XYZ file of C-alpha atoms in Angstrom:
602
model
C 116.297 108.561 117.189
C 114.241 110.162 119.534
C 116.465 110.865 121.997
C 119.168 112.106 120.261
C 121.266 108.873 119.230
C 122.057 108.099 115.613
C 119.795 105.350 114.470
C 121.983 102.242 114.284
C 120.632 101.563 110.814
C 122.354 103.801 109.160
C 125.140 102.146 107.392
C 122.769 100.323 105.023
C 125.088 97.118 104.736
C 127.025 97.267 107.745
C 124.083 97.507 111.038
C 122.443 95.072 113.857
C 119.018 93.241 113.575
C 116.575 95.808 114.449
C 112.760 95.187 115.967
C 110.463 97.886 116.667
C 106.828 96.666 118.247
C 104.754 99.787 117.163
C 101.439 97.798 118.182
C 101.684 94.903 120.305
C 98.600 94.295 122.740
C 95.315 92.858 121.793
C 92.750 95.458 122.687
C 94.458 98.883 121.385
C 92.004 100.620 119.251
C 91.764 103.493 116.705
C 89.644 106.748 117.090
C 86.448 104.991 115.244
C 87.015 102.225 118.204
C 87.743 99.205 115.737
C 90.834 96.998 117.174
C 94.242 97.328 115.503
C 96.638 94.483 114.473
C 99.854 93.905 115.400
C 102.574 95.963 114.060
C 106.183 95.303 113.686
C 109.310 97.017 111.625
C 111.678 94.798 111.243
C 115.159 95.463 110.075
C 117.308 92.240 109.150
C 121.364 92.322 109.924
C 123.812 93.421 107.465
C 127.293 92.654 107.417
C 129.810 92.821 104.943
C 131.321 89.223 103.569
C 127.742 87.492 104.099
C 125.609 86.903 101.164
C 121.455 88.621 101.511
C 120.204 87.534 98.972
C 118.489 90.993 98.089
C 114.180 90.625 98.489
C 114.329 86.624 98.799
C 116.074 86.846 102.122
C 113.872 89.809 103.349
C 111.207 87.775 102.731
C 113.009 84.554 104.511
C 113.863 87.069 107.687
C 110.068 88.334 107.726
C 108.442 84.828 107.763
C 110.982 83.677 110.579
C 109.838 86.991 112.855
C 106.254 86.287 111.817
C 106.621 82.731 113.277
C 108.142 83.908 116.705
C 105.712 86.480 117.209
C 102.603 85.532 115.798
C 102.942 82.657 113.952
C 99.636 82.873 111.662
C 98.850 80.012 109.814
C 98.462 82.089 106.487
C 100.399 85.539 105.318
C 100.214 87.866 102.688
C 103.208 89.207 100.826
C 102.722 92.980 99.015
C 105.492 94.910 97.586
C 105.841 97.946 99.205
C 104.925 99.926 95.591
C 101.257 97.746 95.737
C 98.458 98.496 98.222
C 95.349 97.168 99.267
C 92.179 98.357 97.616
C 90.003 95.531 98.471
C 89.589 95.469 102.254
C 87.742 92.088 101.525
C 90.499 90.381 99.813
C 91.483 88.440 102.156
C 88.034 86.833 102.831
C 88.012 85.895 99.500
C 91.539 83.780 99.579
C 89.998 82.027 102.664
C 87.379 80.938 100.686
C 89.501 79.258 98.514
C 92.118 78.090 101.714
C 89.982 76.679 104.247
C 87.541 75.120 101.559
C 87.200 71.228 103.106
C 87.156 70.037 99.639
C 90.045 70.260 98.115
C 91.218 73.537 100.591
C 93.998 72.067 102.308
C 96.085 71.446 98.771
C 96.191 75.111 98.357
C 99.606 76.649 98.755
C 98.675 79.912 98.050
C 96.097 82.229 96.527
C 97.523 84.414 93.615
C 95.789 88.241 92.603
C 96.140 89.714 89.420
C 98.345 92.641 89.108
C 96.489 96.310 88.571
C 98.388 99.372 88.533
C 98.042 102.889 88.794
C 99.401 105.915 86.969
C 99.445 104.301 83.221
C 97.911 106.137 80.648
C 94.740 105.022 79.142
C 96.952 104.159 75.592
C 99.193 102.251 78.019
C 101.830 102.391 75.351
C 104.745 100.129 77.767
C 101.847 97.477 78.192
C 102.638 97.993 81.834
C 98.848 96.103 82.238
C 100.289 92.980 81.048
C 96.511 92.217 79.881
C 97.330 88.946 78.216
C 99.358 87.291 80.471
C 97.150 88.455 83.592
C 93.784 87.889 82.169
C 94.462 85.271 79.597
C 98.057 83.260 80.253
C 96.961 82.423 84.422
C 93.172 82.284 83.934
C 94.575 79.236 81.741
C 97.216 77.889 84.386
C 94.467 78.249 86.601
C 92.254 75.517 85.179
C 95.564 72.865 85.429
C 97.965 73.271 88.697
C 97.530 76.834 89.653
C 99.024 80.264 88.361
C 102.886 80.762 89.291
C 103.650 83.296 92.169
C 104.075 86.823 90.484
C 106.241 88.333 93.513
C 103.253 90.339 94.830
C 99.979 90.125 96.480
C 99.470 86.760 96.850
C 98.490 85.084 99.765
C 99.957 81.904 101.368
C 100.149 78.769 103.242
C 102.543 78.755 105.792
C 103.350 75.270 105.678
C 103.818 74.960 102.007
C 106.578 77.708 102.501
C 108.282 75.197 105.006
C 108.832 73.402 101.869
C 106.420 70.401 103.292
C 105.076 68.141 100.974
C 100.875 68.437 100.116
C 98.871 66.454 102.036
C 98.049 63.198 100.015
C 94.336 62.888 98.847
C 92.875 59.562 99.406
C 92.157 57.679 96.339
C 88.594 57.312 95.155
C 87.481 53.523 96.201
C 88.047 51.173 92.974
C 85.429 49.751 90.635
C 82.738 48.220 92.817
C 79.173 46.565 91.566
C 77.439 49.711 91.780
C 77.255 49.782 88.126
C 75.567 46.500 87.893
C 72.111 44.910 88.367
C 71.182 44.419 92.098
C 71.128 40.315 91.218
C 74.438 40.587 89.626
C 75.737 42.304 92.518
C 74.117 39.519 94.666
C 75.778 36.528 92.725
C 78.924 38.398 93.764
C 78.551 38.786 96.980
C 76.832 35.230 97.406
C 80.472 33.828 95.087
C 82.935 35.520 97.199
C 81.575 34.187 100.643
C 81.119 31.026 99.444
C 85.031 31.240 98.938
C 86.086 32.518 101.649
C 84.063 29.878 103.691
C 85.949 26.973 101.524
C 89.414 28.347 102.371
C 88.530 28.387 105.982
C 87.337 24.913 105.988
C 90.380 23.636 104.107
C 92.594 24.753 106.775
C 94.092 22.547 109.086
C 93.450 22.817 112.896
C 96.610 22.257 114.758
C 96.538 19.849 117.629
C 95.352 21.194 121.004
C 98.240 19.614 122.896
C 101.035 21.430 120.450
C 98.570 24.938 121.051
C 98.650 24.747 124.686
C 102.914 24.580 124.928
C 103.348 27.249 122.471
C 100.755 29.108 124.715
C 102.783 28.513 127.864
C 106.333 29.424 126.291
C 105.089 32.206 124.597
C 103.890 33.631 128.121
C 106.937 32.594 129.898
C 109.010 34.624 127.509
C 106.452 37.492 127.315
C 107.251 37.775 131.793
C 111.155 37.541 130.435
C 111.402 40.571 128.404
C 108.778 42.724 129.496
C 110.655 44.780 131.613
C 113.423 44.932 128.681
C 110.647 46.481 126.328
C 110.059 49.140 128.417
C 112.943 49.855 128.450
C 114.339 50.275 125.097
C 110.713 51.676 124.229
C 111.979 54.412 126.259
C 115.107 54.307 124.876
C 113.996 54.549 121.263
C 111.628 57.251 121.251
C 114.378 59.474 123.341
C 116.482 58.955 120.907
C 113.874 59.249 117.807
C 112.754 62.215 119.413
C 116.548 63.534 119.411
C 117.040 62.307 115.735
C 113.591 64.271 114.880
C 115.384 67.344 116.642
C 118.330 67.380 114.571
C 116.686 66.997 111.650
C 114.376 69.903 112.192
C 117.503 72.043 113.272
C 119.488 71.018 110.334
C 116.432 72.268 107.989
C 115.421 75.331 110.030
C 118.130 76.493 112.060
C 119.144 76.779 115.869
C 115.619 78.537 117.083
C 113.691 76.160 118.959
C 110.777 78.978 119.432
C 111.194 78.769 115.495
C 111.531 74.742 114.795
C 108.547 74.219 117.571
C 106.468 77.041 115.357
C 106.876 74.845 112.137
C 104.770 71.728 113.733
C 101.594 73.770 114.165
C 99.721 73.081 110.991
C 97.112 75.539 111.931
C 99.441 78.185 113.506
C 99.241 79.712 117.105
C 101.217 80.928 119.625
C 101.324 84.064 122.264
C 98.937 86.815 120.761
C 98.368 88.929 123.808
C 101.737 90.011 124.837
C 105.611 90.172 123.406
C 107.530 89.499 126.080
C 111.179 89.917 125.873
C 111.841 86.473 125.710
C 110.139 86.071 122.334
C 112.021 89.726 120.966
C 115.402 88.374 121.874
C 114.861 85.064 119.734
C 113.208 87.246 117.406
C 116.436 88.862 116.678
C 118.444 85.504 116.822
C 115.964 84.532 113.651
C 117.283 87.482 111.795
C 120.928 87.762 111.751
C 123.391 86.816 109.160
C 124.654 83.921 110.433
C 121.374 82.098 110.946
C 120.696 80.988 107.797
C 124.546 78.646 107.462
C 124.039 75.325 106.937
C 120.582 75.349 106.747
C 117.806 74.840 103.843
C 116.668 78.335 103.709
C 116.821 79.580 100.430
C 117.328 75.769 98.962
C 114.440 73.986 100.206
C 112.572 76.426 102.470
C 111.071 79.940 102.317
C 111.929 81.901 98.891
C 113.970 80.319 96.605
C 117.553 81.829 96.283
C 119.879 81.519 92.819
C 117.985 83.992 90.746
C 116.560 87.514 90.749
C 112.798 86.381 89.988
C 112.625 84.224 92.773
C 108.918 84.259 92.745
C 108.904 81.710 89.767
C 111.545 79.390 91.699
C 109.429 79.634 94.585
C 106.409 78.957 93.371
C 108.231 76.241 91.036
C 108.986 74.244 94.515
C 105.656 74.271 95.948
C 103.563 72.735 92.595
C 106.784 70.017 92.806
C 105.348 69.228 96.292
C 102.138 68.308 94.825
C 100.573 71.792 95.857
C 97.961 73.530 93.907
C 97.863 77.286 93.899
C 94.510 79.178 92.872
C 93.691 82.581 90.489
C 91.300 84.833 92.681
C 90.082 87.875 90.348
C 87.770 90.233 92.111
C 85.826 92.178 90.826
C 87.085 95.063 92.472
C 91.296 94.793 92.166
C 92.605 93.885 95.225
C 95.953 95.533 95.061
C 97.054 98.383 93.056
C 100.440 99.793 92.310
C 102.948 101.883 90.257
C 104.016 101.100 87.268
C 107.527 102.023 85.307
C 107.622 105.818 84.329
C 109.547 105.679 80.875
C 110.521 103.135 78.330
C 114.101 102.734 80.235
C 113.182 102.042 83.455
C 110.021 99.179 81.997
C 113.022 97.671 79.629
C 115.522 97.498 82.264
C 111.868 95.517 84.584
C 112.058 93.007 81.672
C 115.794 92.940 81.261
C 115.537 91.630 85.249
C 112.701 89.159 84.574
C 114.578 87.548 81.716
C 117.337 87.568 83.554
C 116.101 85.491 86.187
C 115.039 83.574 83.653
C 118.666 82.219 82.401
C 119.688 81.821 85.779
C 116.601 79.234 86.595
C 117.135 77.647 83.068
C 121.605 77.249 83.535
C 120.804 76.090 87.177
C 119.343 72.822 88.742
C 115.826 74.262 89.305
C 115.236 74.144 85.433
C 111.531 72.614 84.952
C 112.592 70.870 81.961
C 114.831 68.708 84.380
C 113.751 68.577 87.769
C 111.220 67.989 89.726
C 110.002 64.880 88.429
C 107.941 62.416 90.308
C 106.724 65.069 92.809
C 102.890 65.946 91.623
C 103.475 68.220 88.950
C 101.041 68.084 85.923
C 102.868 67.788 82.686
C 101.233 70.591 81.239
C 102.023 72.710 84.502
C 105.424 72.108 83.901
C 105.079 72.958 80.228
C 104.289 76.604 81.597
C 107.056 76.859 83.495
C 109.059 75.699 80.718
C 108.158 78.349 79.050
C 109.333 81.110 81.652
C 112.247 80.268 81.433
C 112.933 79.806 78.012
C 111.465 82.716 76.406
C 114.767 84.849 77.005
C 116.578 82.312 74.121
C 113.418 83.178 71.209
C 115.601 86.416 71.385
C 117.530 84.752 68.462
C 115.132 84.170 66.204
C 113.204 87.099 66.480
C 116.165 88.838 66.042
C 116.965 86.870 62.976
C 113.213 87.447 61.526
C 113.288 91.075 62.251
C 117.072 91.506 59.821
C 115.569 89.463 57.057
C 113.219 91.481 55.333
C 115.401 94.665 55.716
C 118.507 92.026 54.206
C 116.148 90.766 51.428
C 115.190 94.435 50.029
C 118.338 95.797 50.041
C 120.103 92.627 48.207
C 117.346 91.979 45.930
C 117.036 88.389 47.260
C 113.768 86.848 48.633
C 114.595 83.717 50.686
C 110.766 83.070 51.571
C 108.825 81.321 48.659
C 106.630 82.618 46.316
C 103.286 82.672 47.529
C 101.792 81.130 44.462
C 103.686 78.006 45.804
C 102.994 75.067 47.920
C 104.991 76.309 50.887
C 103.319 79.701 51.021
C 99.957 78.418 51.033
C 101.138 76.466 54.097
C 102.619 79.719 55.401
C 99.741 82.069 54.824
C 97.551 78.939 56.549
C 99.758 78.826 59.306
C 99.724 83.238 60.101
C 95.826 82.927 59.615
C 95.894 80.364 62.339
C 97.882 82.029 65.038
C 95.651 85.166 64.366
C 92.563 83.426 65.010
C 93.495 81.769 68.387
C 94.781 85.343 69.412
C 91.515 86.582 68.654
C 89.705 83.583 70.302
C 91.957 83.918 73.111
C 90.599 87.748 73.259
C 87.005 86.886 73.080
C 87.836 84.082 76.503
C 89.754 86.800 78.564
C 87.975 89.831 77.588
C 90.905 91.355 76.222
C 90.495 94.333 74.088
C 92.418 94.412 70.290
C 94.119 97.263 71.281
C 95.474 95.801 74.830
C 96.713 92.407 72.497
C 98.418 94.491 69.994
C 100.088 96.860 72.427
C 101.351 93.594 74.196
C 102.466 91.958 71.201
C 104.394 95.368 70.025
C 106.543 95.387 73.415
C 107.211 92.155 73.388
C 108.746 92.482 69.817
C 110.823 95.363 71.572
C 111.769 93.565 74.558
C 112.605 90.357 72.633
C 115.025 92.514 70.538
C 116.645 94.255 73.075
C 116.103 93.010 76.637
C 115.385 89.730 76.210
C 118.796 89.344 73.959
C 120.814 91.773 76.398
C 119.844 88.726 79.478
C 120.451 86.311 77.829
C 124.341 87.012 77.308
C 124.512 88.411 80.676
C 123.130 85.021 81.984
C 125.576 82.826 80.110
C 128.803 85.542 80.953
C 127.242 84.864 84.403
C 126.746 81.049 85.116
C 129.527 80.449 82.259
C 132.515 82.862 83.054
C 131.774 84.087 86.497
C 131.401 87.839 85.652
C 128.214 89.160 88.196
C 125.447 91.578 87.150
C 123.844 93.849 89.316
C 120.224 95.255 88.847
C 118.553 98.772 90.253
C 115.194 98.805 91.317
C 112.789 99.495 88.910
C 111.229 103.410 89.221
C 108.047 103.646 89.465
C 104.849 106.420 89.246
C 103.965 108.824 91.866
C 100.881 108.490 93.210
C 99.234 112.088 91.646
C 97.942 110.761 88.499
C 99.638 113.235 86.225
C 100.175 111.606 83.001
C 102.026 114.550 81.206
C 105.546 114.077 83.254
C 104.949 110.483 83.600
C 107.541 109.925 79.932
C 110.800 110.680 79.262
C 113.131 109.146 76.581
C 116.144 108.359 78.954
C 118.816 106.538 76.375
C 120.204 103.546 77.274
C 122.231 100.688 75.594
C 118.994 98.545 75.543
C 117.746 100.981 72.672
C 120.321 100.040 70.383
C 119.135 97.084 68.761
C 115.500 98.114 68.317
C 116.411 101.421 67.165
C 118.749 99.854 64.600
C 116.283 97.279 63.202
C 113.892 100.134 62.776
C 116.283 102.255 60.780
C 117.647 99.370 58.488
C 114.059 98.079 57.772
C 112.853 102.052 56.938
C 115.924 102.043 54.636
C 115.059 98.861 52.958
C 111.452 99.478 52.306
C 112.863 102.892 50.695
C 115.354 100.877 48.511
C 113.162 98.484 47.423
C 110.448 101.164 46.262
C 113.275 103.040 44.036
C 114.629 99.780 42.730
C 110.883 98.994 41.535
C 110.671 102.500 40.079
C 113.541 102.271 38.200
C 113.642 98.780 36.824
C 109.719 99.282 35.402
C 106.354 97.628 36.253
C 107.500 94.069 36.418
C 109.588 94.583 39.359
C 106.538 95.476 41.394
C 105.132 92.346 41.829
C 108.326 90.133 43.856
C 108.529 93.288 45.708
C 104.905 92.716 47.819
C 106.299 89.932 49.443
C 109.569 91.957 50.981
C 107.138 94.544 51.705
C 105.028 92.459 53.912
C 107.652 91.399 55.991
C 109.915 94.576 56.028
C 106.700 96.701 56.779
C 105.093 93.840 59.637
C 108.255 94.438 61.902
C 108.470 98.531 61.533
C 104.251 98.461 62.950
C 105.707 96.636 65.664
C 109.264 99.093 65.756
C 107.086 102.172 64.540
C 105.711 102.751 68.208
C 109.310 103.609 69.525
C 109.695 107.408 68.068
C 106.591 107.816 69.992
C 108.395 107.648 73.043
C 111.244 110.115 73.139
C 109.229 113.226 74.486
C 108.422 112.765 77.570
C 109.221 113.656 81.030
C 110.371 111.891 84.476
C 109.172 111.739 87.886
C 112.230 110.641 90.385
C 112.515 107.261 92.053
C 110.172 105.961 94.248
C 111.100 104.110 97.477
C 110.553 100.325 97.625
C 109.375 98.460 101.049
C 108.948 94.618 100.964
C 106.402 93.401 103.922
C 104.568 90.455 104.791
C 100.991 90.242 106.492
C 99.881 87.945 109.050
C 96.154 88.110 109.837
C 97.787 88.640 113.250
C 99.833 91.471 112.266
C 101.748 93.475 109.925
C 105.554 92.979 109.187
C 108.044 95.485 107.385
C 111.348 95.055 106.288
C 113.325 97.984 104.155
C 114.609 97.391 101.049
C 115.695 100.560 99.774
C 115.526 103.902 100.452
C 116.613 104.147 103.752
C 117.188 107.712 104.232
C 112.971 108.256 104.256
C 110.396 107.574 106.200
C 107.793 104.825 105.596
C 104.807 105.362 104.058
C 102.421 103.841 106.575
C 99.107 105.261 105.601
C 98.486 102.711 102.396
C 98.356 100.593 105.578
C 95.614 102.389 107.230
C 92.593 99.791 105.492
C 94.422 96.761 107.145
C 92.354 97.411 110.470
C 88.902 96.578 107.935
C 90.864 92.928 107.491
């Protein structure tokens, strides 16, 4: 520290709750004279035997601090390897927030992903072109996109884990639709029913009225004075019950608990008095979170490493809407993986998290029901969750063609048969609506086909590797850990961007390559030797056996390159009223603050 002390962070899982107010006042300006935000580092306690629950309860600890301090009705959540390149971003996800419409349903507004420091062959499919400018343009036109983990801008209250605001109904079938003189008759029919019902009612006598007028006055002088009195009563002890309740789902803060009632937000902006620092730390330590609903009900979702899906998962179950804003200029950039090791081991995570959401009691194809989610919402997130298990049978499909040329066996029928008509119908069908699908999102051939060759080498290797580690997880107990994907520098230099690093998630890819090269060269001798009438059977193992190496064939491409080291990774959260840090990794260097330095144009 500056004068002379070891910083108490340090010991990276062993240290105190940490705040540093770098800007603080209203009214402190840069040299161009334009006013800055509040800014805040915040450091979250560590201790050993309590559970952190790695960027979820970072993200938990920064919205808590946020609350104290500035308590802005809407935030913005970045990953520390994104930054903004739309200073206008934000104006455009108030568009869609504070719309009067249909504004106030919106949990939160969702940017694409754009990254820098991929090649223009993009040969990972780090771009993710089909998911980000096809797959949620889609979602977008039902319940919303899901939360991607990264620039996306929320509601505060939807993070409370408060239920959407309830739309009023449209008024029912009225006579509008009919002639003015049928609407008449109507009106004319129902009044002259109402007037018969009045008449047929008896009239008491007014002897019997006036008693039960004077008894019911005596009593109302009897208890009067008792009303008031457990009136009082009541709402102290409602008001107590409401208390607990709040405490019991937030914690023991009551700067905090008091922060969650203000729909619109609010609180001190001009100074940070101690007072508010000192609860500000209270929000942050381990023990804060015990017996709470953080994590289960509130905040970011904990019981799996993509915590973004859970998350957003909970808010469309609340009968919230979420909203695809796609600028035309990107509004947040970042790094993408640096070699075909470190972007497998990204999708070995993301599957992961995957199995864990669909072993646990969060799975969409079981909860949640009741609660405002659109079936065919929930038929997306269905499908997040159980893409990790079409592992198997892509793994199946891609041994079968190398099995069939090297036993001599074709298991798939002729094609001069009913069944392959049906077949060959079926393959022409899916490549259409791929190519349709292309033509809506503006996605190039070459983007779809680079896509659809990694995901043939991720299903093979780290979609399959997940899945056992989810079930050796949630079924025997045994915990895996994950490293943080590395990521580009920020110079631009393709040529050390690639290096073939081996790991065990090659295996399986590798090996299907290898055993369908062999079989293709088996098959073409056995035709050779056994004369021309071999040759025709053999053009329908071809097919297959040659369809899966295209989509192996790009990984010998990939084991020449070089490496750039690790980057650091920094998790923050925005408030229009200020900017909040928390460190992730990397402790040892300095944050970068001057991505930051376009938050003042905000």
């Amino acid at each position: 520290m500056q004068d002379g002390t070891p910083w108490p962070g340090n010991s990276v899982r062993d240290h105190p709750g940490m705040i540093q107010v770098f800007l603080g006042h209203s009214g402190v300006r840069d040299v161009e004279g334009n006013e800055l935000p509040c800014l805040v580092y915040v450091s979250r306690e560590k201790r050993q035997g309590f559970e952190h629950h790695k960027k979820a309860g970072a993200m938990n600890a920064l919205i808590r601090v946020s609350a104290v301090l500035s308590n802005a009705p809407y935030l913005l959540n970045v990953d520390c390897d994104h930054y903004i390149n739309n200073s206008k971003a934000l104006r455009e996800a108030m568009c869609f927030m504070m719309d009067p419409i249909s504004g106030k349903k919106v949990c939160y507004v969702q940017f694409p992903q754009r990254f820098d420091g991929i090649d223009r062959h993009d040969r990972y499919s780090n771009r993710n072109v089909v998911f980000f400018d096809i797959n949620m343009k889609g979602l977008d036109g039902i319940q919303g996109p899901i939360y991607v983990g990264t620039g996306c801008v929320f509601r505060r209250q939807a993070l409370y884990g408060y239920d959407a605001p309830v739309t009023k109904k449209p008024p029912g079938k009225t006579c509008n639709c009919l002639p003015k003189w049928c609407c008449c008759l109507c009106c004319c029919s129902r009044k002259n029913k109402k007037t018969k019902q009045k008449k047929t009612v008896k009239k008491p006598k007014q002897r019997e009225a006036s008693k039960q007028i004077h008894a019911l006055e005596n009593i109302e002088e009897g208890i009067s004075e008792i009303f008031v009195l457990l009136s009082d009563s009541i709402s102290q002890k409602s008001s107590e019950g409401s208390q607990m309740k709040l405490e019991k789902k937030f914690g023991q803060s009551p700067v905090f608990v008091t922060s969650t009632l203000l729909e619109n937000g609010g609180g001190p902006r001009n100074a940070i008095p101690p007072s508010l620092l000192s609860e500000a730390i209270q929000v942050i330590s381990c023990s804060y979170e015990d017996k709470t609903e953080w994590g289960k009900e509130v905040g970011w979702i904990y019981g799996s490493v993509t915590e973004d899906i859970l998350t957003g998962f909970k808010m469309h179950c609340h009968g919230w809407r979420s909203v695809y804003c796609m600028s035309k200029q990107p509004a947040f950039k970042g790094s993408a993986p640096i070699n075909l090791s470190d972007r497998l081991h990204q999708v070995l995570r993301w599957a992961l998290g995957s199995v864990e959401i669909f072993l646990s009691r969060h799975c969409p194809i079981w909860y949640g029901y009741g609660g405002g989610m659109k079936w065919l919402e929930r038929f997306s997130y269905i499908n997040s969750v159980v893409y990790p298990w079409t592992s198997i049978p892509l793994l199946v499909y891609c041994t079968l063609p190398a099995i069939c040329l090297l036993t001599g066996k074709f298991i798939v029928p002729e094609i001069s048969n009913y069944a392959g008509v049906v077949f060959m119908a079926l393959f022409v069908s899916i490549a259409v609506t791929g190519i349709l699908e292309m033509q809506w999102g503006g996605v190039g051939i070459d983007d779809w086909w680079r896509n659809k060759q990694f995901w043939v080498i991720g299903g093979v290797s780290s979609h399959l590797f997940a899945l056992f580690q989810g079930l050796l997880k949630v079924l025997a107990g045994v915990s895996t850990s994950f490293t943080v994907t590395s990521k580009a520098a920020d110079d631009g230099e393709f040529s050390e961007l690639y290096l073939f690093k081996w790991t065990s998630l090659l295996i399986p890819p590798t090996t299907l390559l290898i055993i369908n090269i062999v079989g293709v060269v088996v098959g073409v001798s056995d035709a050779i030797n056994n004369g021309y009438n071999s040759w025709g059977p053999l053009f329908g193992r071809l097919f297959f056996a040659l369809w899966v190496i295209i989509h192996l064939f790009s990984l010998p491409q990939r084991f020449t390159r070089k490496t750039r080291p690790d980057a650091n990774h920094y998790f923050g959260v925005v408030n229009p009223a200020g900017l909040y840090f928390d460190s992730y990794v990397g402790p040892d260097k300095p944050i970068r603050l001057e991505r930051w330095s376009c938050i003042r144009n905000l």
